[in-house]
Amino acid sequence: MILPESALQEISSLKNVQYPLIFELSNGSHTLLTHVGVSEFKAMEEHAVVPQWILNNINSFPSDLVYARLVSLPKGSFVKMRPSPLISLPSPSPSFPSTIPTLSSITSPETTQKSRSLPLNS
């Protein structure tokens, strides 16, 4: 998630803030939620930039109102990942170790997206 610089200033003034910063995002009806970290503080004021795959996890669209709340989560000690049955990868295991460090939090049960570069045919 990308937040405006003013959010960093406001968060910095809070006491007992734990890092990395983790936010709980929920859809308008608060029926679905996920947890995300902040990658940058460069968004336009009063806006947050959230990747589409995260919005999909909470059944929201780019124009929907999404609620964000700063939270502290216990550190996990185990994660079990498996490839989507909709994708055919010859050997998915090598891509998992490179995916995990890019995620600041994982909410169960949740689907995450790992982009993969494909060679272009000329």
PDB file of N, CA and C in Angstrom, residues 41-105:
ATOM      1  N   PHE A  41       5.539   6.262   1.018  1.00  0.00           N
ATOM      2  CA  PHE A  41       4.691   7.377   1.443  1.00  0.00           C
ATOM      3  C   PHE A  41       4.760   8.446   0.356  1.00  0.00           C
ATOM      4  N   LYS A  42       4.195   8.148  -0.813  1.00  0.00           N
ATOM      5  CA  LYS A  42       4.243   9.049  -1.962  1.00  0.00           C
ATOM      6  C   LYS A  42       2.877   9.251  -2.614  1.00  0.00           C
ATOM      7  N   ALA A  43       1.815   8.791  -1.996  1.00  0.00           N
ATOM      8  CA  ALA A  43       0.486   8.918  -2.587  1.00  0.00           C
ATOM      9  C   ALA A  43      -0.014  10.363  -2.482  1.00  0.00           C
ATOM     10  N   MET A  44      -1.005  10.692  -3.305  1.00  0.00           N
ATOM     11  CA  MET A  44      -1.639  12.004  -3.214  1.00  0.00           C
ATOM     12  C   MET A  44      -2.303  12.132  -1.852  1.00  0.00           C
ATOM     13  N   GLU A  45      -2.373  13.358  -1.346  1.00  0.00           N
ATOM     14  CA  GLU A  45      -3.016  13.581  -0.050  1.00  0.00           C
ATOM     15  C   GLU A  45      -4.449  13.033  -0.062  1.00  0.00           C
ATOM     16  N   GLU A  46      -4.833  12.447   1.059  1.00  0.00           N
ATOM     17  CA  GLU A  46      -6.158  11.868   1.277  1.00  0.00           C
ATOM     18  C   GLU A  46      -6.448  10.674   0.377  1.00  0.00           C
ATOM     19  N   HIS A  47      -5.400  10.047  -0.186  1.00  0.00           N
ATOM     20  CA  HIS A  47      -5.560   8.864  -1.023  1.00  0.00           C
ATOM     21  C   HIS A  47      -4.584   7.782  -0.573  1.00  0.00           C
ATOM     22  N   ALA A  48      -4.966   6.553  -0.808  1.00  0.00           N
ATOM     23  CA  ALA A  48      -4.084   5.412  -0.608  1.00  0.00           C
ATOM     24  C   ALA A  48      -4.109   4.596  -1.893  1.00  0.00           C
ATOM     25  N   VAL A  49      -2.967   4.053  -2.251  1.00  0.00           N
ATOM     26  CA  VAL A  49      -2.877   3.219  -3.442  1.00  0.00           C
ATOM     27  C   VAL A  49      -2.762   1.772  -2.966  1.00  0.00           C
ATOM     28  N   VAL A  50      -3.726   0.959  -3.382  1.00  0.00           N
ATOM     29  CA  VAL A  50      -3.779  -0.440  -2.967  1.00  0.00           C
ATOM     30  C   VAL A  50      -3.801  -1.300  -4.229  1.00  0.00           C
ATOM     31  N   PRO A  51      -2.920  -2.297  -4.337  1.00  0.00           N
ATOM     32  CA  PRO A  51      -2.912  -3.155  -5.526  1.00  0.00           C
ATOM     33  C   PRO A  51      -4.261  -3.849  -5.751  1.00  0.00           C
ATOM     34  N   GLN A  52      -4.579  -4.072  -7.008  1.00  0.00           N
ATOM     35  CA  GLN A  52      -5.860  -4.681  -7.364  1.00  0.00           C
ATOM     36  C   GLN A  52      -6.049  -6.051  -6.715  1.00  0.00           C
ATOM     37  N   TRP A  53      -4.998  -6.867  -6.639  1.00  0.00           N
ATOM     38  CA  TRP A  53      -5.159  -8.202  -6.065  1.00  0.00           C
ATOM     39  C   TRP A  53      -5.531  -8.142  -4.589  1.00  0.00           C
ATOM     40  N   ILE A  54      -5.102  -7.084  -3.888  1.00  0.00           N
ATOM     41  CA  ILE A  54      -5.503  -6.918  -2.483  1.00  0.00           C
ATOM     42  C   ILE A  54      -6.970  -6.502  -2.420  1.00  0.00           C
ATOM     43  N   LEU A  55      -7.385  -5.591  -3.294  1.00  0.00           N
ATOM     44  CA  LEU A  55      -8.801  -5.203  -3.352  1.00  0.00           C
ATOM     45  C   LEU A  55      -9.665  -6.414  -3.677  1.00  0.00           C
ATOM     46  N   ASN A  56      -9.196  -7.287  -4.555  1.00  0.00           N
ATOM     47  CA  ASN A  56      -9.952  -8.501  -4.886  1.00  0.00           C
ATOM     48  C   ASN A  56     -10.174  -9.368  -3.643  1.00  0.00           C
ATOM     49  N   ASN A  57      -9.159  -9.434  -2.770  1.00  0.00           N
ATOM     50  CA  ASN A  57      -9.278 -10.256  -1.558  1.00  0.00           C
ATOM     51  C   ASN A  57     -10.363  -9.752  -0.607  1.00  0.00           C
ATOM     52  N   ILE A  58     -10.694  -8.467  -0.673  1.00  0.00           N
ATOM     53  CA  ILE A  58     -11.755  -7.930   0.191  1.00  0.00           C
ATOM     54  C   ILE A  58     -12.992  -7.539  -0.629  1.00  0.00           C
ATOM     55  N   ASN A  59     -13.047  -8.079  -1.845  1.00  0.00           N
ATOM     56  CA  ASN A  59     -14.213  -7.886  -2.709  1.00  0.00           C
ATOM     57  C   ASN A  59     -14.533  -6.401  -2.907  1.00  0.00           C
ATOM     58  N   SER A  60     -13.503  -5.622  -3.226  1.00  0.00           N
ATOM     59  CA  SER A  60     -13.665  -4.182  -3.421  1.00  0.00           C
ATOM     60  C   SER A  60     -13.123  -3.770  -4.782  1.00  0.00           C
ATOM     61  N   PHE A  61     -13.525  -2.598  -5.208  1.00  0.00           N
ATOM     62  CA  PHE A  61     -13.100  -2.033  -6.480  1.00  0.00           C
ATOM     63  C   PHE A  61     -12.336  -0.739  -6.215  1.00  0.00           C
ATOM     64  N   PRO A  62     -11.542  -0.259  -7.191  1.00  0.00           N
ATOM     65  CA  PRO A  62     -10.736   0.944  -6.966  1.00  0.00           C
ATOM     66  C   PRO A  62     -11.520   2.170  -6.482  1.00  0.00           C
ATOM     67  N   SER A  63     -12.766   2.297  -6.857  1.00  0.00           N
ATOM     68  CA  SER A  63     -13.535   3.475  -6.436  1.00  0.00           C
ATOM     69  C   SER A  63     -14.279   3.270  -5.112  1.00  0.00           C
ATOM     70  N   ASP A  64     -14.235   2.067  -4.543  1.00  0.00           N
ATOM     71  CA  ASP A  64     -14.939   1.776  -3.291  1.00  0.00           C
ATOM     72  C   ASP A  64     -14.240   2.413  -2.089  1.00  0.00           C
ATOM     73  N   LEU A  65     -15.024   2.686  -1.061  1.00  0.00           N
ATOM     74  CA  LEU A  65     -14.477   3.140   0.206  1.00  0.00           C
ATOM     75  C   LEU A  65     -13.926   1.916   0.935  1.00  0.00           C
ATOM     76  N   VAL A  66     -12.672   1.981   1.331  1.00  0.00           N
ATOM     77  CA  VAL A  66     -12.021   0.887   2.059  1.00  0.00           C
ATOM     78  C   VAL A  66     -11.555   1.450   3.391  1.00  0.00           C
ATOM     79  N   TYR A  67     -11.825   0.736   4.460  1.00  0.00           N
ATOM     80  CA  TYR A  67     -11.440   1.180   5.798  1.00  0.00           C
ATOM     81  C   TYR A  67     -10.050   0.647   6.136  1.00  0.00           C
ATOM     82  N   ALA A  68      -9.202   1.502   6.695  1.00  0.00           N
ATOM     83  CA  ALA A  68      -7.845   1.124   7.083  1.00  0.00           C
ATOM     84  C   ALA A  68      -7.639   1.443   8.557  1.00  0.00           C
ATOM     85  N   ARG A  69      -7.017   0.498   9.257  1.00  0.00           N
ATOM     86  CA  ARG A  69      -6.759   0.670  10.692  1.00  0.00           C
ATOM     87  C   ARG A  69      -5.366   0.130  10.988  1.00  0.00           C
ATOM     88  N   LEU A  70      -4.541   0.941  11.646  1.00  0.00           N
ATOM     89  CA  LEU A  70      -3.200   0.518  12.032  1.00  0.00           C
ATOM     90  C   LEU A  70      -3.320  -0.538  13.124  1.00  0.00           C
ATOM     91  N   VAL A  71      -2.666  -1.684  12.935  1.00  0.00           N
ATOM     92  CA  VAL A  71      -2.771  -2.777  13.903  1.00  0.00           C
ATOM     93  C   VAL A  71      -1.383  -3.345  14.221  1.00  0.00           C
ATOM     94  N   SER A  72      -1.306  -4.085  15.302  1.00  0.00           N
ATOM     95  CA  SER A  72      -0.110  -4.846  15.661  1.00  0.00           C
ATOM     96  C   SER A  72      -0.484  -6.311  15.601  1.00  0.00           C
ATOM     97  N   LEU A  73       0.271  -7.077  14.872  1.00  0.00           N
ATOM     98  CA  LEU A  73      -0.007  -8.505  14.734  1.00  0.00           C
ATOM     99  C   LEU A  73       1.133  -9.312  15.347  1.00  0.00           C
ATOM    100  N   PRO A  74       0.812 -10.470  15.922  1.00  0.00           N
ATOM    101  CA  PRO A  74       1.899 -11.323  16.414  1.00  0.00           C
ATOM    102  C   PRO A  74       2.693 -11.864  15.224  1.00  0.00           C
ATOM    103  N   LYS A  75       3.981 -12.075  15.429  1.00  0.00           N
ATOM    104  CA  LYS A  75       4.807 -12.626  14.351  1.00  0.00           C
ATOM    105  C   LYS A  75       4.457 -14.090  14.148  1.00  0.00           C
ATOM    106  N   GLY A  76       4.347 -14.468  12.885  1.00  0.00           N
ATOM    107  CA  GLY A  76       4.054 -15.853  12.550  1.00  0.00           C
ATOM    108  C   GLY A  76       5.305 -16.700  12.584  1.00  0.00           C
ATOM    109  N   SER A  77       5.121 -17.993  12.717  1.00  0.00           N
ATOM    110  CA  SER A  77       6.270 -18.889  12.727  1.00  0.00           C
ATOM    111  C   SER A  77       6.174 -19.937  11.629  1.00  0.00           C
ATOM    112  N   PHE A  78       5.039 -19.957  10.907  1.00  0.00           N
ATOM    113  CA  PHE A  78       4.842 -20.996   9.901  1.00  0.00           C
ATOM    114  C   PHE A  78       3.885 -20.478   8.841  1.00  0.00           C
ATOM    115  N   VAL A  79       4.172 -20.782   7.598  1.00  0.00           N
ATOM    116  CA  VAL A  79       3.252 -20.468   6.514  1.00  0.00           C
ATOM    117  C   VAL A  79       3.253 -21.640   5.542  1.00  0.00           C
ATOM    118  N   LYS A  80       2.082 -22.007   5.113  1.00  0.00           N
ATOM    119  CA  LYS A  80       1.954 -23.091   4.138  1.00  0.00           C
ATOM    120  C   LYS A  80       1.414 -22.463   2.858  1.00  0.00           C
ATOM    121  N   MET A  81       2.166 -22.586   1.779  1.00  0.00           N
ATOM    122  CA  MET A  81       1.755 -21.988   0.516  1.00  0.00           C
ATOM    123  C   MET A  81       1.632 -23.079  -0.542  1.00  0.00           C
ATOM    124  N   ARG A  82       0.732 -22.835  -1.463  1.00  0.00           N
ATOM    125  CA  ARG A  82       0.590 -23.759  -2.586  1.00  0.00           C
ATOM    126  C   ARG A  82       0.178 -22.959  -3.809  1.00  0.00           C
ATOM    127  N   PRO A  83       0.571 -23.428  -4.985  1.00  0.00           N
ATOM    128  CA  PRO A  83       0.208 -22.689  -6.204  1.00  0.00           C
ATOM    129  C   PRO A  83      -1.275 -22.831  -6.504  1.00  0.00           C
ATOM    130  N   SER A  84      -1.799 -21.864  -7.198  1.00  0.00           N
ATOM    131  CA  SER A  84      -3.193 -21.909  -7.620  1.00  0.00           C
ATOM    132  C   SER A  84      -3.379 -23.051  -8.604  1.00  0.00           C
ATOM    133  N   PRO A  85      -4.490 -23.788  -8.500  1.00  0.00           N
ATOM    134  CA  PRO A  85      -4.729 -24.853  -9.474  1.00  0.00           C
ATOM    135  C   PRO A  85      -5.011 -24.298 -10.876  1.00  0.00           C
ATOM    136  N   LEU A  86      -5.226 -22.971 -10.960  1.00  0.00           N
ATOM    137  CA  LEU A  86      -5.527 -22.361 -12.251  1.00  0.00           C
ATOM    138  C   LEU A  86      -4.271 -22.033 -13.056  1.00  0.00           C
ATOM    139  N   ILE A  87      -3.110 -22.138 -12.422  1.00  0.00           N
ATOM    140  CA  ILE A  87      -1.859 -21.807 -13.102  1.00  0.00           C
ATOM    141  C   ILE A  87      -1.017 -23.063 -13.233  1.00  0.00           C
ATOM    142  N   SER A  88      -0.396 -23.202 -14.361  1.00  0.00           N
ATOM    143  CA  SER A  88       0.476 -24.347 -14.572  1.00  0.00           C
ATOM    144  C   SER A  88       1.925 -23.876 -14.519  1.00  0.00           C
ATOM    145  N   LEU A  89       2.612 -24.242 -13.447  1.00  0.00           N
ATOM    146  CA  LEU A  89       4.032 -23.917 -13.309  1.00  0.00           C
ATOM    147  C   LEU A  89       4.810 -25.225 -13.331  1.00  0.00           C
ATOM    148  N   PRO A  90       5.902 -25.287 -14.068  1.00  0.00           N
ATOM    149  CA  PRO A  90       6.669 -26.533 -14.103  1.00  0.00           C
ATOM    150  C   PRO A  90       7.206 -26.907 -12.718  1.00  0.00           C
ATOM    151  N   SER A  91       7.679 -25.927 -11.966  1.00  0.00           N
ATOM    152  CA  SER A  91       8.187 -26.171 -10.621  1.00  0.00           C
ATOM    153  C   SER A  91       7.931 -24.921  -9.789  1.00  0.00           C
ATOM    154  N   PRO A  92       6.783 -24.845  -9.084  1.00  0.00           N
ATOM    155  CA  PRO A  92       6.441 -23.623  -8.359  1.00  0.00           C
ATOM    156  C   PRO A  92       7.297 -23.352  -7.130  1.00  0.00           C
ATOM    157  N   SER A  93       7.899 -24.367  -6.545  1.00  0.00           N
ATOM    158  CA  SER A  93       8.639 -24.188  -5.291  1.00  0.00           C
ATOM    159  C   SER A  93       9.712 -23.112  -5.345  1.00  0.00           C
ATOM    160  N   PRO A  94      10.513 -22.996  -6.420  1.00  0.00           N
ATOM    161  CA  PRO A  94      11.547 -21.949  -6.418  1.00  0.00           C
ATOM    162  C   PRO A  94      10.996 -20.528  -6.318  1.00  0.00           C
ATOM    163  N   SER A  95       9.760 -20.284  -6.756  1.00  0.00           N
ATOM    164  CA  SER A  95       9.233 -18.919  -6.700  1.00  0.00           C
ATOM    165  C   SER A  95       8.725 -18.547  -5.310  1.00  0.00           C
ATOM    166  N   PHE A  96       8.411 -19.507  -4.458  1.00  0.00           N
ATOM    167  CA  PHE A  96       7.870 -19.192  -3.132  1.00  0.00           C
ATOM    168  C   PHE A  96       8.865 -18.465  -2.233  1.00  0.00           C
ATOM    169  N   PRO A  97      10.131 -18.917  -2.123  1.00  0.00           N
ATOM    170  CA  PRO A  97      11.063 -18.191  -1.251  1.00  0.00           C
ATOM    171  C   PRO A  97      11.254 -16.730  -1.657  1.00  0.00           C
ATOM    172  N   SER A  98      11.136 -16.428  -2.937  1.00  0.00           N
ATOM    173  CA  SER A  98      11.299 -15.036  -3.357  1.00  0.00           C
ATOM    174  C   SER A  98      10.031 -14.225  -3.113  1.00  0.00           C
ATOM    175  N   THR A  99       8.896 -14.883  -2.945  1.00  0.00           N
ATOM    176  CA  THR A  99       7.633 -14.194  -2.696  1.00  0.00           C
ATOM    177  C   THR A  99       7.492 -13.808  -1.229  1.00  0.00           C
ATOM    178  N   ILE A 100       7.830 -14.687  -0.326  1.00  0.00           N
ATOM    179  CA  ILE A 100       7.584 -14.486   1.095  1.00  0.00           C
ATOM    180  C   ILE A 100       8.217 -13.192   1.640  1.00  0.00           C
ATOM    181  N   PRO A 101       9.487 -12.878   1.338  1.00  0.00           N
ATOM    182  CA  PRO A 101      10.053 -11.632   1.893  1.00  0.00           C
ATOM    183  C   PRO A 101       9.371 -10.361   1.403  1.00  0.00           C
ATOM    184  N   THR A 102       8.635 -10.422   0.298  1.00  0.00           N
ATOM    185  CA  THR A 102       7.976  -9.222  -0.211  1.00  0.00           C
ATOM    186  C   THR A 102       6.640  -8.973   0.469  1.00  0.00           C
ATOM    187  N   LEU A 103       6.181  -9.907   1.277  1.00  0.00           N
ATOM    188  CA  LEU A 103       4.899  -9.767   1.964  1.00  0.00           C
ATOM    189  C   LEU A 103       5.145  -9.369   3.408  1.00  0.00           C
ATOM    190  N   SER A 104       4.559  -8.249   3.829  1.00  0.00           N
ATOM    191  CA  SER A 104       4.745  -7.839   5.225  1.00  0.00           C
ATOM    192  C   SER A 104       3.787  -8.564   6.149  1.00  0.00           C
ATOM    193  N   SER A 105       2.712  -9.105   5.591  1.00  0.00           N
ATOM    194  CA  SER A 105       1.770  -9.883   6.394  1.00  0.00           C
ATOM    195  C   SER A 105       0.971 -10.796   5.477  1.00  0.00           C
TER     196      SER A 105
END
